[in-house]
Amino acid sequence: MSKKTRDKDEVSRRDFLGIAAFGAAIVGSAGALAGSMRLVKADVYAEESKKFKIGTIENYPLGSVKKMDDKNVFIFSDENGLFAISAICTHLGCIVHQADFGFQCPCHGSQYSPDGNVIGGPAPRPLEWFDIQQEVDGTLFVDAAKTVPQGTKFLFA
Ligand code: FES
């Protein structure tokens, strides 16, 4: 191998190392830029609406109780109107069921009165009451994101 050929090989090796270093720098910079863009853009996910339809007034005859199992809400109808009470225990979130005295949590024994006040067990707060509204077509819906004071009822027109 001549000296001239060896020099050519060394140059091309240097060129290769230079190109490799440059490529690594580009890839590294692109990764850092992508990472910093991720920091700027917050991970925000659209939250599922907590409003759900519950039918019309005709679905709730006086004195009826309907449990919306998939929503964990009880809908009651009395002489003053409709009201929605959460079935989610305020202790650790188990699902309460109706009992003679009101509601019973199967997990740690919390007991609630018919209007959701704590009457026993470790629950720290009453069951939540949710807003009930009516759309123009008569459809009722509960907004489980909107709590209302205990005793708030949707009044029949
Ligand atoms: S979750 Fe209901 S009493 Fe603990």
mmCIF file with all atom_site columns, C-alpha atoms and ligand atoms in Angstrom:
data_model
loop_
_atom_site.group_PDB
_atom_site.id
_atom_site.type_symbol
_atom_site.label_atom_id
_atom_site.label_alt_id
_atom_site.label_comp_id
_atom_site.label_asym_id
_atom_site.label_entity_id
_atom_site.label_seq_id
_atom_site.pdbx_PDB_ins_code
_atom_site.Cartn_x
_atom_site.Cartn_y
_atom_site.Cartn_z
_atom_site.occupancy
_atom_site.B_iso_or_equiv
_atom_site.pdbx_formal_charge
_atom_site.auth_seq_id
_atom_site.auth_comp_id
_atom_site.auth_asym_id
_atom_site.auth_atom_id
_atom_site.pdbx_PDB_model_num
ATOM   1   C  CA  . MET A 1 1   ? 0.000   0.000  0.000  1.00 0.00 ? 1   MET A CA  1
ATOM   2   C  CA  . SER A 1 2   ? 1.486   3.327  -0.979 1.00 0.00 ? 2   SER A CA  1
ATOM   3   C  CA  . LYS A 1 3   ? 1.802   6.291  1.375  1.00 0.00 ? 3   LYS A CA  1
ATOM   4   C  CA  . LYS A 1 4   ? -0.620  8.223  -0.783 1.00 0.00 ? 4   LYS A CA  1
ATOM   5   C  CA  . THR A 1 5   ? -3.288  5.529  -0.467 1.00 0.00 ? 5   THR A CA  1
ATOM   6   C  CA  . ARG A 1 6   ? -2.787  5.275  3.305  1.00 0.00 ? 6   ARG A CA  1
ATOM   7   C  CA  . ASP A 1 7   ? -3.261  9.059  3.672  1.00 0.00 ? 7   ASP A CA  1
ATOM   8   C  CA  . LYS A 1 8   ? -6.432  8.820  1.662  1.00 0.00 ? 8   LYS A CA  1
ATOM   9   C  CA  . ASP A 1 9   ? -7.688  6.048  3.973  1.00 0.00 ? 9   ASP A CA  1
ATOM   10  C  CA  . GLU A 1 10  ? -6.881  8.080  7.076  1.00 0.00 ? 10  GLU A CA  1
ATOM   11  C  CA  . VAL A 1 11  ? -8.702  11.091 5.732  1.00 0.00 ? 11  VAL A CA  1
ATOM   12  C  CA  . SER A 1 12  ? -11.731 9.063  4.886  1.00 0.00 ? 12  SER A CA  1
ATOM   13  C  CA  . ARG A 1 13  ? -11.658 7.513  8.386  1.00 0.00 ? 13  ARG A CA  1
ATOM   14  C  CA  . ARG A 1 14  ? -11.498 11.005 9.851  1.00 0.00 ? 14  ARG A CA  1
ATOM   15  C  CA  . ASP A 1 15  ? -14.317 12.083 7.618  1.00 0.00 ? 15  ASP A CA  1
ATOM   16  C  CA  . PHE A 1 16  ? -16.355 9.109  8.743  1.00 0.00 ? 16  PHE A CA  1
ATOM   17  C  CA  . LEU A 1 17  ? -15.752 9.879  12.398 1.00 0.00 ? 17  LEU A CA  1
ATOM   18  C  CA  . GLY A 1 18  ? -16.618 13.528 11.794 1.00 0.00 ? 18  GLY A CA  1
ATOM   19  C  CA  . ILE A 1 19  ? -19.846 12.628 10.040 1.00 0.00 ? 19  ILE A CA  1
ATOM   20  C  CA  . ALA A 1 20  ? -20.710 10.124 12.776 1.00 0.00 ? 20  ALA A CA  1
ATOM   21  C  CA  . ALA A 1 21  ? -20.078 12.729 15.473 1.00 0.00 ? 21  ALA A CA  1
ATOM   22  C  CA  . PHE A 1 22  ? -22.128 15.297 13.585 1.00 0.00 ? 22  PHE A CA  1
ATOM   23  C  CA  . GLY A 1 23  ? -24.966 12.799 13.137 1.00 0.00 ? 23  GLY A CA  1
ATOM   24  C  CA  . ALA A 1 24  ? -24.866 11.909 16.821 1.00 0.00 ? 24  ALA A CA  1
ATOM   25  C  CA  . ALA A 1 25  ? -25.004 15.600 17.708 1.00 0.00 ? 25  ALA A CA  1
ATOM   26  C  CA  . ILE A 1 26  ? -28.032 16.112 15.439 1.00 0.00 ? 26  ILE A CA  1
ATOM   27  C  CA  . VAL A 1 27  ? -29.862 13.079 16.866 1.00 0.00 ? 27  VAL A CA  1
ATOM   28  C  CA  . GLY A 1 28  ? -29.033 14.151 20.410 1.00 0.00 ? 28  GLY A CA  1
ATOM   29  C  CA  . SER A 1 29  ? -30.216 17.699 19.788 1.00 0.00 ? 29  SER A CA  1
ATOM   30  C  CA  . ALA A 1 30  ? -33.441 16.491 18.190 1.00 0.00 ? 30  ALA A CA  1
ATOM   31  C  CA  . GLY A 1 31  ? -34.073 14.234 21.183 1.00 0.00 ? 31  GLY A CA  1
ATOM   32  C  CA  . ALA A 1 32  ? -33.416 17.068 23.610 1.00 0.00 ? 32  ALA A CA  1
ATOM   33  C  CA  . LEU A 1 33  ? -35.707 19.382 21.621 1.00 0.00 ? 33  LEU A CA  1
ATOM   34  C  CA  . ALA A 1 34  ? -38.469 16.776 21.549 1.00 0.00 ? 34  ALA A CA  1
ATOM   35  C  CA  . GLY A 1 35  ? -38.063 16.274 25.284 1.00 0.00 ? 35  GLY A CA  1
ATOM   36  C  CA  . SER A 1 36  ? -38.244 19.992 26.003 1.00 0.00 ? 36  SER A CA  1
ATOM   37  C  CA  . MET A 1 37  ? -41.353 20.347 23.807 1.00 0.00 ? 37  MET A CA  1
ATOM   38  C  CA  . ARG A 1 38  ? -42.975 17.642 25.881 1.00 0.00 ? 38  ARG A CA  1
ATOM   39  C  CA  . LEU A 1 39  ? -42.285 19.670 28.995 1.00 0.00 ? 39  LEU A CA  1
ATOM   40  C  CA  . VAL A 1 40  ? -43.899 22.746 27.472 1.00 0.00 ? 40  VAL A CA  1
ATOM   41  C  CA  . LYS A 1 41  ? -47.000 20.864 26.374 1.00 0.00 ? 41  LYS A CA  1
ATOM   42  C  CA  . ALA A 1 42  ? -48.958 19.652 29.388 1.00 0.00 ? 42  ALA A CA  1
ATOM   43  C  CA  . ASP A 1 43  ? -50.538 16.214 29.346 1.00 0.00 ? 43  ASP A CA  1
ATOM   44  C  CA  . VAL A 1 44  ? -54.146 17.284 29.415 1.00 0.00 ? 44  VAL A CA  1
ATOM   45  C  CA  . TYR A 1 45  ? -56.870 14.781 28.784 1.00 0.00 ? 45  TYR A CA  1
ATOM   46  C  CA  . ALA A 1 46  ? -60.445 15.713 28.147 1.00 0.00 ? 46  ALA A CA  1
ATOM   47  C  CA  . GLU A 1 47  ? -62.436 14.654 31.147 1.00 0.00 ? 47  GLU A CA  1
ATOM   48  C  CA  . GLU A 1 48  ? -65.510 12.606 30.534 1.00 0.00 ? 48  GLU A CA  1
ATOM   49  C  CA  . SER A 1 49  ? -68.664 14.606 31.149 1.00 0.00 ? 49  SER A CA  1
ATOM   50  C  CA  . LYS A 1 50  ? -70.416 13.754 34.364 1.00 0.00 ? 50  LYS A CA  1
ATOM   51  C  CA  . LYS A 1 51  ? -73.813 14.705 32.993 1.00 0.00 ? 51  LYS A CA  1
ATOM   52  C  CA  . PHE A 1 52  ? -76.107 11.856 32.152 1.00 0.00 ? 52  PHE A CA  1
ATOM   53  C  CA  . LYS A 1 53  ? -79.713 11.498 31.116 1.00 0.00 ? 53  LYS A CA  1
ATOM   54  C  CA  . ILE A 1 54  ? -82.164 9.859  33.468 1.00 0.00 ? 54  ILE A CA  1
ATOM   55  C  CA  . GLY A 1 55  ? -85.313 9.866  31.344 1.00 0.00 ? 55  GLY A CA  1
ATOM   56  C  CA  . THR A 1 56  ? -88.382 11.979 31.903 1.00 0.00 ? 56  THR A CA  1
ATOM   57  C  CA  . ILE A 1 57  ? -90.624 12.766 34.848 1.00 0.00 ? 57  ILE A CA  1
ATOM   58  C  CA  . GLU A 1 58  ? -92.939 9.938  33.797 1.00 0.00 ? 58  GLU A CA  1
ATOM   59  C  CA  . ASN A 1 59  ? -90.141 7.488  34.644 1.00 0.00 ? 59  ASN A CA  1
ATOM   60  C  CA  . TYR A 1 60  ? -90.298 8.526  38.307 1.00 0.00 ? 60  TYR A CA  1
ATOM   61  C  CA  . PRO A 1 61  ? -93.677 7.909  39.883 1.00 0.00 ? 61  PRO A CA  1
ATOM   62  C  CA  . LEU A 1 62  ? -94.197 9.305  43.364 1.00 0.00 ? 62  LEU A CA  1
ATOM   63  C  CA  . GLY A 1 63  ? -92.247 7.307  45.945 1.00 0.00 ? 63  GLY A CA  1
ATOM   64  C  CA  . SER A 1 64  ? -89.993 5.593  43.446 1.00 0.00 ? 64  SER A CA  1
ATOM   65  C  CA  . VAL A 1 65  ? -86.287 4.947  43.867 1.00 0.00 ? 65  VAL A CA  1
ATOM   66  C  CA  . LYS A 1 66  ? -84.073 4.128  40.938 1.00 0.00 ? 66  LYS A CA  1
ATOM   67  C  CA  . LYS A 1 67  ? -80.405 3.244  41.218 1.00 0.00 ? 67  LYS A CA  1
ATOM   68  C  CA  . MET A 1 68  ? -78.360 4.146  38.183 1.00 0.00 ? 68  MET A CA  1
ATOM   69  C  CA  . ASP A 1 69  ? -75.836 1.336  38.641 1.00 0.00 ? 69  ASP A CA  1
ATOM   70  C  CA  . ASP A 1 70  ? -73.473 2.506  35.943 1.00 0.00 ? 70  ASP A CA  1
ATOM   71  C  CA  . LYS A 1 71  ? -73.404 6.020  37.432 1.00 0.00 ? 71  LYS A CA  1
ATOM   72  C  CA  . ASN A 1 72  ? -73.539 5.144  41.143 1.00 0.00 ? 72  ASN A CA  1
ATOM   73  C  CA  . VAL A 1 73  ? -76.427 7.495  41.820 1.00 0.00 ? 73  VAL A CA  1
ATOM   74  C  CA  . PHE A 1 74  ? -79.830 6.976  43.412 1.00 0.00 ? 74  PHE A CA  1
ATOM   75  C  CA  . ILE A 1 75  ? -82.756 8.941  42.022 1.00 0.00 ? 75  ILE A CA  1
ATOM   76  C  CA  . PHE A 1 76  ? -85.643 9.442  44.414 1.00 0.00 ? 76  PHE A CA  1
ATOM   77  C  CA  . SER A 1 77  ? -89.070 10.836 43.785 1.00 0.00 ? 77  SER A CA  1
ATOM   78  C  CA  . ASP A 1 78  ? -91.179 12.221 46.602 1.00 0.00 ? 78  ASP A CA  1
ATOM   79  C  CA  . GLU A 1 79  ? -94.077 14.659 46.941 1.00 0.00 ? 79  GLU A CA  1
ATOM   80  C  CA  . ASN A 1 80  ? -91.637 17.585 46.615 1.00 0.00 ? 80  ASN A CA  1
ATOM   81  C  CA  . GLY A 1 81  ? -89.789 16.476 43.502 1.00 0.00 ? 81  GLY A CA  1
ATOM   82  C  CA  . LEU A 1 82  ? -86.799 14.481 42.332 1.00 0.00 ? 82  LEU A CA  1
ATOM   83  C  CA  . PHE A 1 83  ? -83.432 14.307 43.961 1.00 0.00 ? 83  PHE A CA  1
ATOM   84  C  CA  . ALA A 1 84  ? -80.173 12.537 43.226 1.00 0.00 ? 84  ALA A CA  1
ATOM   85  C  CA  . ILE A 1 85  ? -77.915 11.117 45.938 1.00 0.00 ? 85  ILE A CA  1
ATOM   86  C  CA  . SER A 1 86  ? -74.484 9.660  45.285 1.00 0.00 ? 86  SER A CA  1
ATOM   87  C  CA  . ALA A 1 87  ? -73.991 5.964  46.024 1.00 0.00 ? 87  ALA A CA  1
ATOM   88  C  CA  . ILE A 1 88  ? -70.283 6.492  46.617 1.00 0.00 ? 88  ILE A CA  1
ATOM   89  C  CA  . CYS A 1 89  ? -69.288 6.179  50.250 1.00 0.00 ? 89  CYS A CA  1
ATOM   90  C  CA  . THR A 1 90  ? -67.381 9.212  51.481 1.00 0.00 ? 90  THR A CA  1
ATOM   91  C  CA  . HIS A 1 91  ? -64.987 7.033  53.472 1.00 0.00 ? 91  HIS A CA  1
ATOM   92  C  CA  . LEU A 1 92  ? -63.007 5.218  50.782 1.00 0.00 ? 92  LEU A CA  1
ATOM   93  C  CA  . GLY A 1 93  ? -65.368 5.170  47.838 1.00 0.00 ? 93  GLY A CA  1
ATOM   94  C  CA  . CYS A 1 94  ? -67.191 1.854  48.059 1.00 0.00 ? 94  CYS A CA  1
ATOM   95  C  CA  . ILE A 1 95  ? -70.713 1.706  46.684 1.00 0.00 ? 95  ILE A CA  1
ATOM   96  C  CA  . VAL A 1 96  ? -73.429 1.937  49.299 1.00 0.00 ? 96  VAL A CA  1
ATOM   97  C  CA  . HIS A 1 97  ? -76.723 0.117  49.075 1.00 0.00 ? 97  HIS A CA  1
ATOM   98  C  CA  . GLN A 1 98  ? -80.097 0.949  50.490 1.00 0.00 ? 98  GLN A CA  1
ATOM   99  C  CA  . ALA A 1 99  ? -80.981 -0.239 53.963 1.00 0.00 ? 99  ALA A CA  1
ATOM   100 C  CA  . ASP A 1 100 ? -83.947 0.134  56.316 1.00 0.00 ? 100 ASP A CA  1
ATOM   101 C  CA  . PHE A 1 101 ? -82.286 3.141  57.941 1.00 0.00 ? 101 PHE A CA  1
ATOM   102 C  CA  . GLY A 1 102 ? -81.064 4.736  54.684 1.00 0.00 ? 102 GLY A CA  1
ATOM   103 C  CA  . PHE A 1 103 ? -77.795 3.530  53.185 1.00 0.00 ? 103 PHE A CA  1
ATOM   104 C  CA  . GLN A 1 104 ? -75.182 1.004  54.240 1.00 0.00 ? 104 GLN A CA  1
ATOM   105 C  CA  . CYS A 1 105 ? -71.624 0.727  53.038 1.00 0.00 ? 105 CYS A CA  1
ATOM   106 C  CA  . PRO A 1 106 ? -70.485 -2.897 52.761 1.00 0.00 ? 106 PRO A CA  1
ATOM   107 C  CA  . CYS A 1 107 ? -66.791 -2.125 53.110 1.00 0.00 ? 107 CYS A CA  1
ATOM   108 C  CA  . HIS A 1 108 ? -66.240 -0.683 56.597 1.00 0.00 ? 108 HIS A CA  1
ATOM   109 C  CA  . GLY A 1 109 ? -69.760 -0.339 57.878 1.00 0.00 ? 109 GLY A CA  1
ATOM   110 C  CA  . SER A 1 110 ? -70.581 3.323  57.382 1.00 0.00 ? 110 SER A CA  1
ATOM   111 C  CA  . GLN A 1 111 ? -74.267 4.035  57.703 1.00 0.00 ? 111 GLN A CA  1
ATOM   112 C  CA  . TYR A 1 112 ? -76.187 6.957  56.302 1.00 0.00 ? 112 TYR A CA  1
ATOM   113 C  CA  . SER A 1 113 ? -79.672 8.262  56.939 1.00 0.00 ? 113 SER A CA  1
ATOM   114 C  CA  . PRO A 1 114 ? -82.173 8.427  54.039 1.00 0.00 ? 114 PRO A CA  1
ATOM   115 C  CA  . ASP A 1 115 ? -80.975 11.934 53.191 1.00 0.00 ? 115 ASP A CA  1
ATOM   116 C  CA  . GLY A 1 116 ? -77.341 10.841 53.270 1.00 0.00 ? 116 GLY A CA  1
ATOM   117 C  CA  . ASN A 1 117 ? -76.185 12.031 56.692 1.00 0.00 ? 117 ASN A CA  1
ATOM   118 C  CA  . VAL A 1 118 ? -73.634 9.869  58.464 1.00 0.00 ? 118 VAL A CA  1
ATOM   119 C  CA  . ILE A 1 119 ? -75.211 7.939  61.327 1.00 0.00 ? 119 ILE A CA  1
ATOM   120 C  CA  . GLY A 1 120 ? -72.447 5.416  61.910 1.00 0.00 ? 120 GLY A CA  1
ATOM   121 C  CA  . GLY A 1 121 ? -69.051 4.149  60.847 1.00 0.00 ? 121 GLY A CA  1
ATOM   122 C  CA  . PRO A 1 122 ? -65.951 5.911  59.613 1.00 0.00 ? 122 PRO A CA  1
ATOM   123 C  CA  . ALA A 1 123 ? -67.485 8.015  56.793 1.00 0.00 ? 123 ALA A CA  1
ATOM   124 C  CA  . PRO A 1 124 ? -66.296 11.615 57.268 1.00 0.00 ? 124 PRO A CA  1
ATOM   125 C  CA  . ARG A 1 125 ? -69.046 13.364 55.297 1.00 0.00 ? 125 ARG A CA  1
ATOM   126 C  CA  . PRO A 1 126 ? -72.632 12.874 54.144 1.00 0.00 ? 126 PRO A CA  1
ATOM   127 C  CA  . LEU A 1 127 ? -73.375 11.368 50.749 1.00 0.00 ? 127 LEU A CA  1
ATOM   128 C  CA  . GLU A 1 128 ? -73.348 14.011 48.026 1.00 0.00 ? 128 GLU A CA  1
ATOM   129 C  CA  . TRP A 1 129 ? -76.467 15.338 46.376 1.00 0.00 ? 129 TRP A CA  1
ATOM   130 C  CA  . PHE A 1 130 ? -76.306 16.162 42.669 1.00 0.00 ? 130 PHE A CA  1
ATOM   131 C  CA  . ASP A 1 131 ? -78.024 18.711 40.514 1.00 0.00 ? 131 ASP A CA  1
ATOM   132 C  CA  . ILE A 1 132 ? -80.955 17.606 38.353 1.00 0.00 ? 132 ILE A CA  1
ATOM   133 C  CA  . GLN A 1 133 ? -81.957 19.731 35.366 1.00 0.00 ? 133 GLN A CA  1
ATOM   134 C  CA  . GLN A 1 134 ? -84.446 19.399 32.558 1.00 0.00 ? 134 GLN A CA  1
ATOM   135 C  CA  . GLU A 1 135 ? -83.784 19.988 28.870 1.00 0.00 ? 135 GLU A CA  1
ATOM   136 C  CA  . VAL A 1 136 ? -86.334 21.760 26.687 1.00 0.00 ? 136 VAL A CA  1
ATOM   137 C  CA  . ASP A 1 137 ? -87.600 18.448 25.318 1.00 0.00 ? 137 ASP A CA  1
ATOM   138 C  CA  . GLY A 1 138 ? -88.427 17.284 28.852 1.00 0.00 ? 138 GLY A CA  1
ATOM   139 C  CA  . THR A 1 139 ? -85.428 14.998 29.269 1.00 0.00 ? 139 THR A CA  1
ATOM   140 C  CA  . LEU A 1 140 ? -83.981 15.063 32.761 1.00 0.00 ? 140 LEU A CA  1
ATOM   141 C  CA  . PHE A 1 141 ? -80.304 14.815 33.450 1.00 0.00 ? 141 PHE A CA  1
ATOM   142 C  CA  . VAL A 1 142 ? -78.065 14.628 36.469 1.00 0.00 ? 142 VAL A CA  1
ATOM   143 C  CA  . ASP A 1 143 ? -74.827 16.552 36.636 1.00 0.00 ? 143 ASP A CA  1
ATOM   144 C  CA  . ALA A 1 144 ? -72.612 14.538 38.975 1.00 0.00 ? 144 ALA A CA  1
ATOM   145 C  CA  . ALA A 1 145 ? -69.958 17.251 38.755 1.00 0.00 ? 145 ALA A CA  1
ATOM   146 C  CA  . LYS A 1 146 ? -72.319 19.711 40.396 1.00 0.00 ? 146 LYS A CA  1
ATOM   147 C  CA  . THR A 1 147 ? -73.183 19.017 43.996 1.00 0.00 ? 147 THR A CA  1
ATOM   148 C  CA  . VAL A 1 148 ? -76.118 20.779 45.582 1.00 0.00 ? 148 VAL A CA  1
ATOM   149 C  CA  . PRO A 1 149 ? -77.062 21.334 49.218 1.00 0.00 ? 149 PRO A CA  1
ATOM   150 C  CA  . GLN A 1 150 ? -78.773 18.427 50.878 1.00 0.00 ? 150 GLN A CA  1
ATOM   151 C  CA  . GLY A 1 151 ? -82.524 18.739 50.397 1.00 0.00 ? 151 GLY A CA  1
ATOM   152 C  CA  . THR A 1 152 ? -82.312 20.374 46.956 1.00 0.00 ? 152 THR A CA  1
ATOM   153 C  CA  . LYS A 1 153 ? -84.971 18.865 44.727 1.00 0.00 ? 153 LYS A CA  1
ATOM   154 C  CA  . PHE A 1 154 ? -85.999 19.181 41.117 1.00 0.00 ? 154 PHE A CA  1
ATOM   155 C  CA  . LEU A 1 155 ? -89.496 20.535 41.432 1.00 0.00 ? 155 LEU A CA  1
ATOM   156 C  CA  . PHE A 1 156 ? -92.239 19.168 39.246 1.00 0.00 ? 156 PHE A CA  1
ATOM   157 C  CA  . ALA A 1 157 ? -93.820 21.898 37.142 1.00 0.00 ? 157 ALA A CA  1
HETATM 158 S  S1  . FES B 2 .   ? -65.629 2.774  52.094 1.00 0.00 ? 1   FES B S1  1
HETATM 159 FE FE1 . FES B 2 .   ? -67.529 2.910  53.031 1.00 0.00 ? 1   FES B FE1 1
HETATM 160 S  S2  . FES B 2 .   ? -67.125 2.654  55.108 1.00 0.00 ? 1   FES B S2  1
HETATM 161 FE FE2 . FES B 2 .   ? -65.210 2.531  54.183 1.00 0.00 ? 1   FES B FE2 1
#
